mmCIF file of C-alpha atoms in Angstrom:
data_model
loop_
_atom_site.group_PDB
_atom_site.id
_atom_site.type_symbol
_atom_site.label_atom_id
_atom_site.label_comp_id
_atom_site.label_asym_id
_atom_site.label_seq_id
_atom_site.Cartn_x
_atom_site.Cartn_y
_atom_site.Cartn_z
ATOM 1 C CA UNK A 19 12.971 -9.706 15.798
ATOM 2 C CA UNK A 20 9.977 -11.335 14.775
ATOM 3 C CA UNK A 21 6.442 -9.470 14.319
ATOM 4 C CA UNK A 22 3.346 -10.424 13.243
ATOM 5 C CA UNK A 23 2.267 -8.752 9.923
ATOM 6 C CA UNK A 24 -1.227 -10.785 9.232
ATOM 7 C CA UNK A 25 -3.222 -10.101 12.360
ATOM 8 C CA UNK A 26 -6.392 -8.546 10.898
ATOM 9 C CA UNK A 27 -9.362 -6.509 12.859
ATOM 10 C CA UNK A 28 -12.615 -5.773 11.484
ATOM 11 C CA UNK A 29 -15.834 -4.914 12.739
ATOM 12 C CA UNK A 30 -18.998 -6.620 12.902
ATOM 13 C CA UNK A 31 -21.672 -3.878 11.527
ATOM 14 C CA UNK A 32 -20.407 -1.326 9.323
ATOM 15 C CA UNK A 33 -22.961 1.505 10.871
ATOM 16 C CA UNK A 34 -20.866 1.893 13.360
ATOM 17 C CA UNK A 35 -18.011 4.031 10.789
ATOM 18 C CA UNK A 36 -21.713 5.667 10.472
ATOM 19 C CA UNK A 37 -20.175 8.729 12.670
ATOM 20 C CA UNK A 38 -16.583 8.711 11.590
ATOM 21 C CA UNK A 39 -18.326 9.073 7.575
ATOM 22 C CA UNK A 40 -18.546 13.313 6.481
ATOM 23 C CA UNK A 41 -22.250 14.441 6.736
ATOM 24 C CA UNK A 42 -24.214 12.332 4.162
ATOM 25 C CA UNK A 43 -21.995 9.222 3.675
ATOM 26 C CA UNK A 44 -23.714 7.584 6.106
ATOM 27 C CA UNK A 45 -26.787 7.974 4.687
ATOM 28 C CA UNK A 46 -25.780 6.954 1.342
ATOM 29 C CA UNK A 47 -24.186 3.836 3.336
ATOM 30 C CA UNK A 48 -26.620 3.115 4.976
ATOM 31 C CA UNK A 49 -29.031 0.533 2.375
ATOM 32 C CA UNK A 50 -28.830 -2.971 3.536
ATOM 33 C CA UNK A 51 -27.404 -4.055 0.372
ATOM 34 C CA UNK A 52 -24.459 -2.627 2.185
ATOM 35 C CA UNK A 53 -25.177 -3.427 5.772
ATOM 36 C CA UNK A 54 -26.247 -6.772 5.304
ATOM 37 C CA UNK A 55 -23.248 -7.732 3.234
ATOM 38 C CA UNK A 56 -21.208 -7.084 5.830
ATOM 39 C CA UNK A 57 -20.226 -10.862 6.659
ATOM 40 C CA UNK A 58 -19.618 -11.057 2.776
ATOM 41 C CA UNK A 59 -17.133 -8.254 2.728
ATOM 42 C CA UNK A 60 -15.134 -9.686 5.644
ATOM 43 C CA UNK A 61 -14.981 -12.781 4.476
ATOM 44 C CA UNK A 62 -14.376 -13.426 0.375
ATOM 45 C CA UNK A 63 -12.316 -16.631 0.687
ATOM 46 C CA UNK A 64 -15.589 -18.866 1.318
ATOM 47 C CA UNK A 65 -13.644 -22.111 1.378
ATOM 48 C CA UNK A 66 -14.331 -23.342 4.647
ATOM 49 C CA UNK A 67 -13.934 -22.657 8.139
ATOM 50 C CA UNK A 68 -10.393 -23.023 8.205
ATOM 51 C CA UNK A 69 -9.563 -19.188 5.990
ATOM 52 C CA UNK A 70 -12.453 -17.172 7.328
ATOM 53 C CA UNK A 71 -11.098 -14.588 9.794
ATOM 54 C CA UNK A 72 -14.506 -13.412 11.513
ATOM 55 C CA UNK A 73 -14.896 -9.859 12.476
ATOM 56 C CA UNK A 74 -12.420 -8.646 15.426
ATOM 57 C CA UNK A 75 -15.172 -5.971 17.444
ATOM 58 C CA UNK A 76 -13.311 -7.552 21.080
ATOM 59 C CA UNK A 77 -9.688 -6.871 19.458
ATOM 60 C CA UNK A 78 -7.445 -6.012 22.696
ATOM 61 C CA UNK A 79 -4.682 -5.035 21.434
ATOM 62 C CA UNK A 80 -2.728 -5.416 24.843
ATOM 63 C CA UNK A 81 -3.419 -8.716 24.576
ATOM 64 C CA UNK A 82 -0.594 -9.393 21.707
ATOM 65 C CA UNK A 83 2.686 -10.988 23.014
ATOM 66 C CA UNK A 84 4.793 -10.061 19.941
ATOM 67 C CA UNK A 85 5.304 -6.421 17.688
ATOM 68 C CA UNK A 86 2.022 -7.024 15.913
ATOM 69 C CA UNK A 87 0.911 -4.769 12.279
ATOM 70 C CA UNK A 88 -2.975 -4.421 12.558
ATOM 71 C CA UNK A 89 -4.237 -5.062 9.306
ATOM 72 C CA UNK A 90 -8.589 -2.884 8.910
ATOM 73 C CA UNK A 91 -8.595 -5.526 6.346
ATOM 74 C CA UNK A 92 -12.375 -5.164 5.259
ATOM 75 C CA UNK A 93 -10.948 -2.092 3.600
ATOM 76 C CA UNK A 94 -9.067 -3.827 1.325
ATOM 77 C CA UNK A 95 -12.488 -4.834 -0.688
ATOM 78 C CA UNK A 96 -12.572 -1.485 -1.865
ATOM 79 C CA UNK A 97 -10.491 -2.513 -5.191
ATOM 80 C CA UNK A 98 -13.260 -4.401 -6.968
ATOM 81 C CA UNK A 99 -15.055 -1.341 -6.121
ATOM 82 C CA UNK A 100 -16.866 1.170 -8.453
ATOM 83 C CA UNK A 101 -16.705 4.004 -7.297
ATOM 84 C CA UNK A 102 -13.623 5.869 -6.408
ATOM 85 C CA UNK A 103 -15.115 8.925 -3.903
ATOM 86 C CA UNK A 104 -16.828 6.307 -1.944
ATOM 87 C CA UNK A 105 -13.524 4.193 -0.955
ATOM 88 C CA UNK A 106 -12.022 7.511 0.612
ATOM 89 C CA UNK A 107 -14.666 8.025 2.581
ATOM 90 C CA UNK A 108 -14.955 4.217 3.823
ATOM 91 C CA UNK A 109 -11.598 3.359 4.469
ATOM 92 C CA UNK A 110 -11.400 7.295 5.600
ATOM 93 C CA UNK A 111 -13.842 6.227 8.194
ATOM 94 C CA UNK A 112 -12.698 2.504 9.096
ATOM 95 C CA UNK A 113 -9.119 3.812 9.369
ATOM 96 C CA UNK A 114 -10.389 5.818 11.593
ATOM 97 C CA UNK A 115 -11.982 3.564 13.441
ATOM 98 C CA UNK A 116 -8.321 1.422 14.367
ATOM 99 C CA UNK A 117 -6.039 4.338 15.265
ATOM 100 C CA UNK A 118 -8.684 4.984 18.185
ATOM 101 C CA UNK A 119 -9.957 1.185 19.205
ATOM 102 C CA UNK A 120 -7.240 -1.787 17.756
ATOM 103 C CA UNK A 121 -4.066 0.221 18.313
ATOM 104 C CA UNK A 122 -2.178 0.482 21.750
ATOM 105 C CA UNK A 123 0.393 -2.260 22.979
ATOM 106 C CA UNK A 124 2.570 -4.769 20.324
ATOM 107 C CA UNK A 125 -0.503 -3.150 18.011
ATOM 108 C CA UNK A 126 0.015 -1.106 15.567
ATOM 109 C CA UNK A 127 -1.871 0.021 12.177
ATOM 110 C CA UNK A 128 -1.346 -0.400 8.599
ATOM 111 C CA UNK A 129 -2.995 2.457 6.911
ATOM 112 C CA UNK A 130 -5.698 1.048 4.105
ATOM 113 C CA UNK A 131 -5.187 3.220 0.981
ATOM 114 C CA UNK A 132 -7.224 4.121 -2.166
ATOM 115 C CA UNK A 133 -6.131 2.908 -4.709
ATOM 116 C CA UNK A 134 -8.743 4.743 -6.658
ATOM 117 C CA UNK A 135 -6.331 7.854 -5.690
ATOM 118 C CA UNK A 136 -2.655 7.836 -4.887
ATOM 119 C CA UNK A 137 -2.146 11.438 -4.743
ATOM 120 C CA UNK A 138 -5.102 11.526 -2.393
ATOM 121 C CA UNK A 139 -3.640 8.925 -0.407
ATOM 122 C CA UNK A 140 -0.446 10.217 -0.256
ATOM 123 C CA UNK A 141 -1.875 13.786 1.303
ATOM 124 C CA UNK A 142 -4.582 11.551 3.488
ATOM 125 C CA UNK A 143 -0.822 9.316 4.465
ATOM 126 C CA UNK A 144 1.379 12.672 5.685
ATOM 127 C CA UNK A 145 -0.959 13.653 8.279
ATOM 128 C CA UNK A 146 -0.336 10.420 10.325
ATOM 129 C CA UNK A 147 3.686 10.779 9.860
ATOM 130 C CA UNK A 148 5.024 9.913 13.900
ATOM 131 C CA UNK A 149 2.203 9.110 15.074
ATOM 132 C CA UNK A 150 2.708 6.563 16.699
ATOM 133 C CA UNK A 151 -0.269 4.228 16.788
ATOM 134 C CA UNK A 152 0.464 4.009 12.943
ATOM 135 C CA UNK A 153 3.270 0.911 11.234
ATOM 136 C CA UNK A 154 2.666 0.504 7.916
ATOM 137 C CA UNK A 155 0.442 1.406 4.464
ATOM 138 C CA UNK A 156 -1.836 -1.569 2.906
ATOM 139 C CA UNK A 157 -2.382 -1.165 -1.496
ATOM 140 C CA UNK A 158 -5.257 -3.032 -1.898
ATOM 141 C CA UNK A 159 -4.125 -4.722 -5.505
ATOM 142 C CA UNK A 160 -5.641 -3.242 -7.880
ATOM 143 C CA UNK A 161 -4.675 -3.448 -12.303
ATOM 144 C CA UNK A 162 -2.506 -1.140 -12.035
ATOM 145 C CA UNK A 163 1.152 -2.704 -10.730
ATOM 146 C CA UNK A 164 2.859 -2.146 -8.444
ATOM 147 C CA UNK A 165 5.768 -0.993 -9.936
ATOM 148 C CA UNK A 166 4.276 1.461 -11.329
ATOM 149 C CA UNK A 167 4.703 5.734 -11.670
ATOM 150 C CA UNK A 168 1.407 6.141 -10.186
ATOM 151 C CA UNK A 169 2.489 4.722 -7.382
ATOM 152 C CA UNK A 170 4.928 6.722 -6.459
ATOM 153 C CA UNK A 171 3.286 9.669 -3.999
ATOM 154 C CA UNK A 172 2.317 6.377 -1.663
ATOM 155 C CA UNK A 173 5.864 5.723 -1.696
ATOM 156 C CA UNK A 174 7.927 8.615 -0.886
ATOM 157 C CA UNK A 175 5.786 9.222 2.297
ATOM 158 C CA UNK A 176 6.265 5.297 3.349
ATOM 159 C CA UNK A 177 9.749 6.359 2.476
ATOM 160 C CA UNK A 178 10.204 9.341 4.789
ATOM 161 C CA UNK A 179 7.536 7.615 7.709
ATOM 162 C CA UNK A 180 9.894 4.484 7.190
ATOM 163 C CA UNK A 181 6.546 2.174 7.147
ATOM 164 C CA UNK A 182 6.464 -1.081 5.363
ATOM 165 C CA UNK A 183 4.155 -1.184 2.477
ATOM 166 C CA UNK A 184 2.158 -3.926 2.816
ATOM 167 C CA UNK A 185 0.198 -5.880 0.481
ATOM 168 C CA UNK A 186 -2.174 -8.573 1.194
ATOM 169 C CA UNK A 187 -4.869 -9.460 -1.472
ATOM 170 C CA UNK A 188 -8.576 -8.668 -0.107
ATOM 171 C CA UNK A 189 -10.279 -12.227 -1.658
ATOM 172 C CA UNK A 190 -12.685 -9.952 -4.723
ATOM 173 C CA UNK A 191 -8.961 -10.300 -6.999
ATOM 174 C CA UNK A 192 -10.507 -12.834 -9.950
ATOM 175 C CA UNK A 193 -14.044 -12.188 -8.724
ATOM 176 C CA UNK A 194 -14.875 -8.766 -9.010
ATOM 177 C CA UNK A 195 -14.826 -6.115 -11.745
ATOM 178 C CA UNK A 196 -11.980 -3.453 -11.179
ATOM 179 C CA UNK A 197 -9.921 -5.945 -9.128
ATOM 180 C CA UNK A 198 -6.915 -7.614 -10.601
ATOM 181 C CA UNK A 199 -7.694 -11.242 -12.854
ATOM 182 C CA UNK A 200 -6.387 -14.131 -12.129
ATOM 183 C CA UNK A 201 -3.762 -16.939 -14.779
ATOM 184 C CA UNK A 202 -5.665 -17.189 -17.676
ATOM 185 C CA UNK A 203 -9.525 -16.220 -16.763
ATOM 186 C CA UNK A 204 -11.898 -16.080 -14.438
ATOM 187 C CA UNK A 205 -12.344 -19.238 -12.693
ATOM 188 C CA UNK A 206 -15.985 -19.105 -10.974
ATOM 189 C CA UNK A 207 -15.242 -21.603 -7.855
ATOM 190 C CA UNK A 208 -12.902 -19.963 -4.293
ATOM 191 C CA UNK A 209 -11.120 -22.554 -4.046
ATOM 192 C CA UNK A 210 -9.034 -21.726 -7.330
ATOM 193 C CA UNK A 211 -8.999 -17.883 -6.724
ATOM 194 C CA UNK A 212 -7.298 -18.912 -3.717
ATOM 195 C CA UNK A 213 -4.553 -20.523 -5.245
ATOM 196 C CA UNK A 214 -3.608 -18.483 -7.111
ATOM 197 C CA UNK A 215 -3.341 -15.733 -5.005
ATOM 198 C CA UNK A 216 0.441 -16.072 -5.163
ATOM 199 C CA UNK A 217 0.593 -15.014 -9.043
ATOM 200 C CA UNK A 218 -0.362 -12.025 -7.954
ATOM 201 C CA UNK A 219 2.130 -11.517 -5.736
ATOM 202 C CA UNK A 220 4.834 -12.588 -8.347
ATOM 203 C CA UNK A 221 3.498 -10.772 -11.231
ATOM 204 C CA UNK A 222 3.610 -7.191 -8.570
ATOM 205 C CA UNK A 223 6.975 -8.483 -7.405
ATOM 206 C CA UNK A 224 8.015 -8.818 -11.455
ATOM 207 C CA UNK A 225 7.209 -5.174 -11.022
ATOM 208 C CA UNK A 226 8.387 -3.810 -8.584
ATOM 209 C CA UNK A 227 11.924 -4.832 -9.678
ATOM 210 C CA UNK A 228 12.717 -4.164 -13.355
ATOM 211 C CA UNK A 229 9.754 -1.128 -13.014
ATOM 212 C CA UNK A 230 13.071 0.356 -11.431
ATOM 213 C CA UNK A 231 10.724 0.935 -7.353
ATOM 214 C CA UNK A 232 14.027 0.068 -5.684
ATOM 215 C CA UNK A 233 15.643 2.265 -6.995
ATOM 216 C CA UNK A 234 13.420 5.799 -7.367
ATOM 217 C CA UNK A 235 12.680 4.795 -3.544
ATOM 218 C CA UNK A 236 15.622 2.562 -1.883
ATOM 219 C CA UNK A 237 15.019 2.124 1.193
ATOM 220 C CA UNK A 238 11.115 0.733 0.743
ATOM 221 C CA UNK A 239 10.281 -1.802 2.393
ATOM 222 C CA UNK A 240 7.386 -4.282 0.801
ATOM 223 C CA UNK A 241 5.671 -6.770 2.932
ATOM 224 C CA UNK A 242 3.974 -9.836 0.578
ATOM 225 C CA UNK A 243 1.486 -11.273 3.392
ATOM 226 C CA UNK A 244 -0.515 -14.139 3.192
ATOM 227 C CA UNK A 245 0.714 -15.824 0.173
ATOM 228 C CA UNK A 246 3.411 -17.520 0.917
ATOM 229 C CA UNK A 247 6.781 -18.382 -0.168
ATOM 230 C CA UNK A 248 7.385 -20.842 -1.624
ATOM 231 C CA UNK A 249 7.503 -20.032 -5.020
ATOM 232 C CA UNK A 250 10.110 -17.030 -4.267
ATOM 233 C CA UNK A 251 13.297 -19.047 -4.851
ATOM 234 C CA UNK A 252 11.901 -20.100 -8.195
ATOM 235 C CA UNK A 253 10.625 -16.672 -9.585
ATOM 236 C CA UNK A 254 13.986 -15.449 -8.287
ATOM 237 C CA UNK A 255 16.160 -17.567 -10.498
ATOM 238 C CA UNK A 256 14.268 -16.942 -12.929
ATOM 239 C CA UNK A 257 14.525 -13.555 -12.481
ATOM 240 C CA UNK A 258 18.242 -13.118 -12.608
ATOM 241 C CA UNK A 259 18.220 -15.805 -15.412
ATOM 242 C CA UNK A 260 16.182 -13.002 -17.737
ATOM 243 C CA UNK A 261 17.922 -10.194 -16.352
ATOM 244 C CA UNK A 262 21.126 -11.448 -17.300
ATOM 245 C CA UNK A 263 20.731 -12.529 -20.961
ATOM 246 C CA UNK A 264 18.551 -9.773 -21.477
ATOM 247 C CA UNK A 265 19.554 -7.270 -19.443
ATOM 248 C CA UNK A 266 20.080 -4.713 -22.607
ATOM 249 C CA UNK A 267 16.384 -4.072 -22.657
ATOM 250 C CA UNK A 268 16.064 -3.003 -19.356
ATOM 251 C CA UNK A 269 19.673 -0.674 -18.714
ATOM 252 C CA UNK A 270 18.424 0.689 -15.832
ATOM 253 C CA UNK A 271 17.885 -3.080 -14.026
ATOM 254 C CA UNK A 272 22.080 -2.830 -13.251
ATOM 255 C CA UNK A 273 21.215 -5.434 -9.690
ATOM 256 C CA UNK A 274 20.586 -8.546 -9.995
ATOM 257 C CA UNK A 275 16.944 -8.996 -9.391
ATOM 258 C CA UNK A 276 17.335 -11.020 -6.662
ATOM 259 C CA UNK A 277 19.734 -8.532 -4.462
ATOM 260 C CA UNK A 278 17.528 -6.333 -4.746
ATOM 261 C CA UNK A 279 14.450 -8.486 -3.675
ATOM 262 C CA UNK A 280 16.121 -9.684 -0.338
ATOM 263 C CA UNK A 281 17.673 -5.691 -0.053
ATOM 264 C CA UNK A 282 13.945 -3.942 -0.354
ATOM 265 C CA UNK A 283 11.235 -7.570 0.694
ATOM 266 C CA UNK A 284 9.753 -9.327 2.930
ATOM 267 C CA UNK A 285 7.830 -12.463 2.959
ATOM 268 C CA UNK A 286 5.723 -13.496 5.961
ATOM 269 C CA UNK A 287 5.075 -17.585 5.712
ATOM 270 C CA UNK A 288 0.898 -18.545 6.205
ATOM 271 C CA UNK A 289 0.180 -20.081 5.007
ATOM 272 C CA UNK A 290 3.736 -21.464 3.291
#
């Protein structure tokens, strides 16, 4: 079945989320350095208009012609935040907004988790198991590789709920402290960062395979969205080759890496 895993929706004003925040938090966020940064927070890859994702406040789920997973993409930027509590408040408000306004018809929501608190996020996710408006979850990338055990609580919920885990970059990677760095060192321009985003997918895919995630969660579905796919065949060949050469160093990996990837991982075609 054809599915669209790269459908984005966002708010045009952060003030829209204030009524969905606990008492006192609206005042915390009601500062120009935050409310005035809506454009920057909505479009970090500023190479050309071709790569922009304008906020879609008028998003109409009933107009989608194929089953689609809608990502509240502004929530992904919390991977560069230093305040984990504020990050939780923001993603909870954005998720609530998305469920109320952007779900329906062929559209289901990918709930954004707070990457600074996987345990707390898992408890929040449990409340949405069985909610027909939810079709996936998405993890903002951090410096903790996705194969590390700290993500296990959210993977457990995803597997139980039969939700795919969507991985998509936020655009702050390689630019903001706290977000994962890109290859080599810091890059000073958006074009370099955009070109190197597939490195994040490669690193995290290797982590998922070689740290045993797919043995702990054999029914886990991971979708790498927005990273393209041309890098994948060469990576799988290298992973299989090195696994054959050094498999004694990691006896817990009993299957060919490429076989696990073919079973548990999907990629989107854009950008090729």
